[in-house]
Amino acid sequence: MKELFSLLENSSYCVVLTGAGVSTFSGIPDFRGSSGIYNEFDADLIFSIEHFKKEPSYFYGHSKDLIYNLEHRQPSIVHRVLSELEEREIIKTIITQNIDMLHQKAGSKNVIEVHGSPQEYSCLVCGKKYTYEYIAVLLRTEDVPTCNECGGLIKPDIIFYGEMLKQDVIEKAIEESSKADILLVLGSTLVVQPATSLPLYTIENGGNLVIVNNMETPLDGYAIELYKDLGDVFISIAEHFDIDL
Ligand SMILES: [Zn+2]
């Protein structure tokens, strides 16, 4: 892993892209993968905007472990090392496909959530905004949170299937990927947009791609370094950079 250490040490603008593999690593089910507990439900249905509008209790009932018991989840070594490397100004930005907020919980400041965030909520009727904390408390007694102004249905600002990605967020992610001299892809199979195309902006602008994922990705051929095991890689990085965990 000497190559990777040297790339990180000499990088002037390292950007990280994280996917479901990083969440699975801290015990959060990969709800779109094959081994998640969501197999017994229909993950496509949980995150379908059409279905949410018809039967919101399906989403709120089935997403509890994924989203609303986060206080019981701890950031993994991957989240903690990334946060420390940002503190040391080696990493500039984390772009994440995850909706578990664990990068923020680990202390990372500059996080771009391309699939939205359960940190914020909006009433689908009047647009009133709510916070995760408010909704999490409400869900202890209610099956579905409704607006205290108009009684409308409240939805998390997560991008559901059938919804457009947020253009300003995507533009920011493209800008950061283009600036990156290293894009470090962690636990993403790079098959869902915008993750599929972000590495191409890095490469087009002369940056290097490093991929750590336990499965093949369509962009493996572009990577200058490829690793399989997130745990091995991050234990080694922590040792090399003398990071106390
Ligand atoms: Zn409302």
XYZ file of C-alpha atoms and ligand atoms in Angstrom:
246
model
C 0.000 0.000 0.000
C 3.052 2.269 -0.237
C 1.726 3.625 -3.529
C -1.523 4.693 -1.892
C 0.242 6.366 1.054
C 2.489 8.264 -1.303
C -0.460 9.346 -3.468
C -2.264 10.669 -0.391
C 0.805 12.418 0.982
C 1.533 14.156 -2.304
C -2.053 15.003 -3.112
C -3.054 18.642 -3.183
C -6.785 18.002 -3.658
C -8.017 14.574 -2.610
C -11.754 13.949 -2.937
C -13.496 10.830 -1.611
C -16.593 9.158 -3.021
C -18.330 6.729 -0.657
C -21.095 4.214 -1.322
C -23.113 1.531 0.422
C -20.036 -0.606 1.208
C -18.914 2.019 3.723
C -22.300 1.845 5.491
C -22.419 -1.951 5.473
C -19.031 -1.795 7.131
C -20.579 -0.055 10.152
C -23.494 -2.467 10.347
C -26.077 -0.585 8.336
C -27.800 -2.886 5.865
C -27.095 -2.311 2.215
C -30.745 -1.876 1.364
C -30.123 -2.023 -2.356
C -27.789 -5.021 -2.161
C -28.480 -8.705 -1.920
C -27.570 -9.376 1.705
C -29.539 -6.613 3.415
C -32.405 -7.197 5.784
C -34.556 -5.313 3.326
C -34.785 -8.452 1.253
C -37.917 -9.335 3.150
C -39.436 -6.032 2.060
C -39.374 -4.450 -1.312
C -36.596 -1.839 -1.250
C -37.810 -0.398 -4.530
C -41.179 0.163 -2.901
C -39.781 1.719 0.298
C -38.016 4.417 -1.715
C -40.625 4.810 -4.441
C -42.059 8.334 -4.476
C -45.352 7.136 -5.972
C -45.788 4.526 -3.278
C -44.718 6.971 -0.557
C -47.510 9.364 -1.491
C -50.089 6.540 -1.451
C -48.894 4.687 1.644
C -46.279 6.671 3.613
C -46.471 4.285 6.589
C -44.663 1.702 4.433
C -41.593 3.931 4.209
C -41.691 5.173 7.808
C -42.345 1.680 9.166
C -39.661 -0.120 7.213
C -36.904 2.496 7.259
C -36.589 2.658 11.055
C -33.411 0.568 11.275
C -31.845 2.319 8.358
C -32.575 5.886 9.338
C -34.252 6.395 12.697
C -32.141 4.273 15.003
C -28.955 6.025 13.958
C -28.219 7.115 17.508
C -27.354 3.470 18.130
C -24.938 3.340 15.193
C -21.325 4.339 15.424
C -19.068 5.554 12.629
C -16.637 2.860 11.489
C -12.853 3.091 11.199
C -13.406 4.269 7.609
C -15.551 7.240 8.685
C -13.164 8.134 11.507
C -9.981 7.970 9.427
C -11.588 10.057 6.664
C -12.626 12.667 9.213
C -9.080 12.848 10.623
C -7.565 13.159 7.132
C -9.948 16.038 6.417
C -8.836 17.666 9.660
C -5.225 17.347 8.428
C -6.296 18.908 5.110
C -5.318 15.859 3.075
C -8.943 15.220 2.110
C -10.911 18.231 0.869
C -14.382 16.833 0.270
C -16.427 13.698 0.797
C -19.105 12.952 -1.771
C -21.436 10.260 -0.473
C -24.237 8.150 -1.902
C -25.198 7.172 1.645
C -28.094 8.596 3.636
C -26.934 7.532 7.102
C -25.180 10.800 8.124
C -22.274 8.818 9.623
C -19.610 10.967 7.939
C -21.009 13.975 9.790
C -21.290 11.941 12.985
C -17.583 11.083 12.629
C -16.792 14.807 12.383
C -16.405 15.319 8.633
C -17.342 18.884 7.686
C -17.353 19.047 3.918
C -19.846 16.351 2.910
C -21.902 16.344 -0.271
C -24.898 13.991 -0.041
C -25.827 13.261 -3.645
C -28.904 11.207 -2.754
C -30.147 13.770 -0.250
C -30.295 13.545 3.514
C -32.733 12.515 6.231
C -31.461 15.542 8.177
C -34.130 17.721 6.594
C -37.822 17.213 5.892
C -40.432 19.087 3.927
C -44.209 19.168 4.041
C -45.352 18.030 0.591
C -48.277 20.468 0.709
C -47.029 23.786 2.141
C -43.274 23.196 2.022
C -42.665 23.817 5.736
C -39.243 22.467 6.801
C -38.619 20.087 9.693
C -35.482 18.570 11.210
C -34.460 14.946 11.722
C -34.574 15.448 15.487
C -38.179 16.699 15.373
C -39.328 13.826 13.120
C -37.456 11.132 15.064
C -39.297 12.155 18.253
C -42.646 12.325 16.435
C -42.153 8.807 15.036
C -42.020 7.354 18.543
C -45.778 7.941 18.813
C -46.964 8.457 15.217
C -46.805 6.068 12.247
C -46.541 8.949 9.805
C -45.467 12.540 10.575
C -47.822 15.266 9.377
C -47.394 19.016 9.125
C -48.395 21.061 12.188
C -49.420 23.953 9.918
C -51.545 22.276 7.249
C -51.777 18.557 8.117
C -49.888 17.624 4.917
C -47.600 14.626 4.575
C -43.962 15.186 5.596
C -41.207 13.634 3.480
C -37.470 13.383 4.147
C -35.272 15.265 1.678
C -33.866 11.945 0.444
C -33.966 11.412 -3.299
C -36.552 8.675 -3.829
C -36.800 6.507 -6.939
C -38.726 8.520 -9.459
C -37.378 11.859 -8.186
C -34.822 14.094 -9.846
C -31.399 14.506 -8.296
C -30.866 18.031 -6.929
C -29.093 19.979 -9.637
C -27.090 22.309 -7.361
C -25.817 19.352 -5.315
C -24.810 17.422 -8.433
C -23.038 20.459 -9.871
C -21.044 20.822 -6.662
C -20.093 17.122 -6.800
C -18.979 17.483 -10.427
C -16.961 20.595 -9.569
C -15.160 18.790 -6.724
C -14.531 15.650 -8.821
C -13.086 17.807 -11.599
C -10.723 19.572 -9.165
C -9.533 16.315 -7.573
C -5.990 15.158 -8.242
C -7.053 11.901 -6.559
C -10.578 10.567 -6.393
C -10.702 7.828 -3.783
C -13.749 5.615 -4.404
C -14.776 3.592 -1.332
C -17.423 0.879 -1.214
C -19.248 1.941 -4.350
C -19.878 -0.249 -7.375
C -20.264 2.932 -9.441
C -23.427 1.769 -11.165
C -25.873 4.427 -9.935
C -25.764 8.016 -11.153
C -24.135 10.370 -10.405
C -21.434 8.023 -9.000
C -21.030 6.391 -12.417
C -19.847 9.572 -14.072
C -18.084 11.525 -11.292
C -14.760 9.611 -11.692
C -14.752 10.474 -15.390
C -14.602 14.187 -14.525
C -11.515 13.492 -12.404
C -9.810 11.508 -15.156
C -10.685 14.010 -17.890
C -9.060 16.730 -15.825
C -5.848 14.802 -15.287
C -6.595 13.371 -11.836
C -6.094 9.797 -10.692
C -8.672 7.246 -9.653
C -8.183 4.849 -6.735
C -10.915 2.269 -6.036
C -11.460 0.211 -2.886
C -14.435 -2.076 -3.361
C -15.121 -5.756 -2.758
C -16.768 -6.106 -6.158
C -15.718 -5.143 -9.656
C -16.796 -1.754 -10.962
C -17.196 -0.632 -14.576
C -14.325 1.836 -14.025
C -11.709 -0.587 -12.597
C -9.745 -0.271 -15.841
C -9.243 3.466 -15.217
C -7.958 3.092 -11.661
C -4.237 3.431 -10.960
C -4.685 1.523 -7.701
C -7.319 -1.115 -6.928
C -8.008 -2.703 -3.536
C -10.720 -5.061 -2.328
C -10.811 -4.834 1.432
C -11.880 -1.576 3.090
C -10.870 -2.853 6.529
C -7.306 -3.767 5.512
C -6.819 -0.518 3.644
C -8.086 1.691 6.465
C -6.200 -0.099 9.229
C -3.038 0.417 7.152
C -3.819 4.090 6.495
C -4.490 4.658 10.210
C -1.136 3.064 11.095
C 0.798 4.888 8.408
C -0.625 8.318 9.286
C -0.435 7.590 12.987
C -4.150 8.137 13.535
C -5.414 7.366 17.023
C -8.737 5.528 16.848
Zn -47.704 21.818 5.562
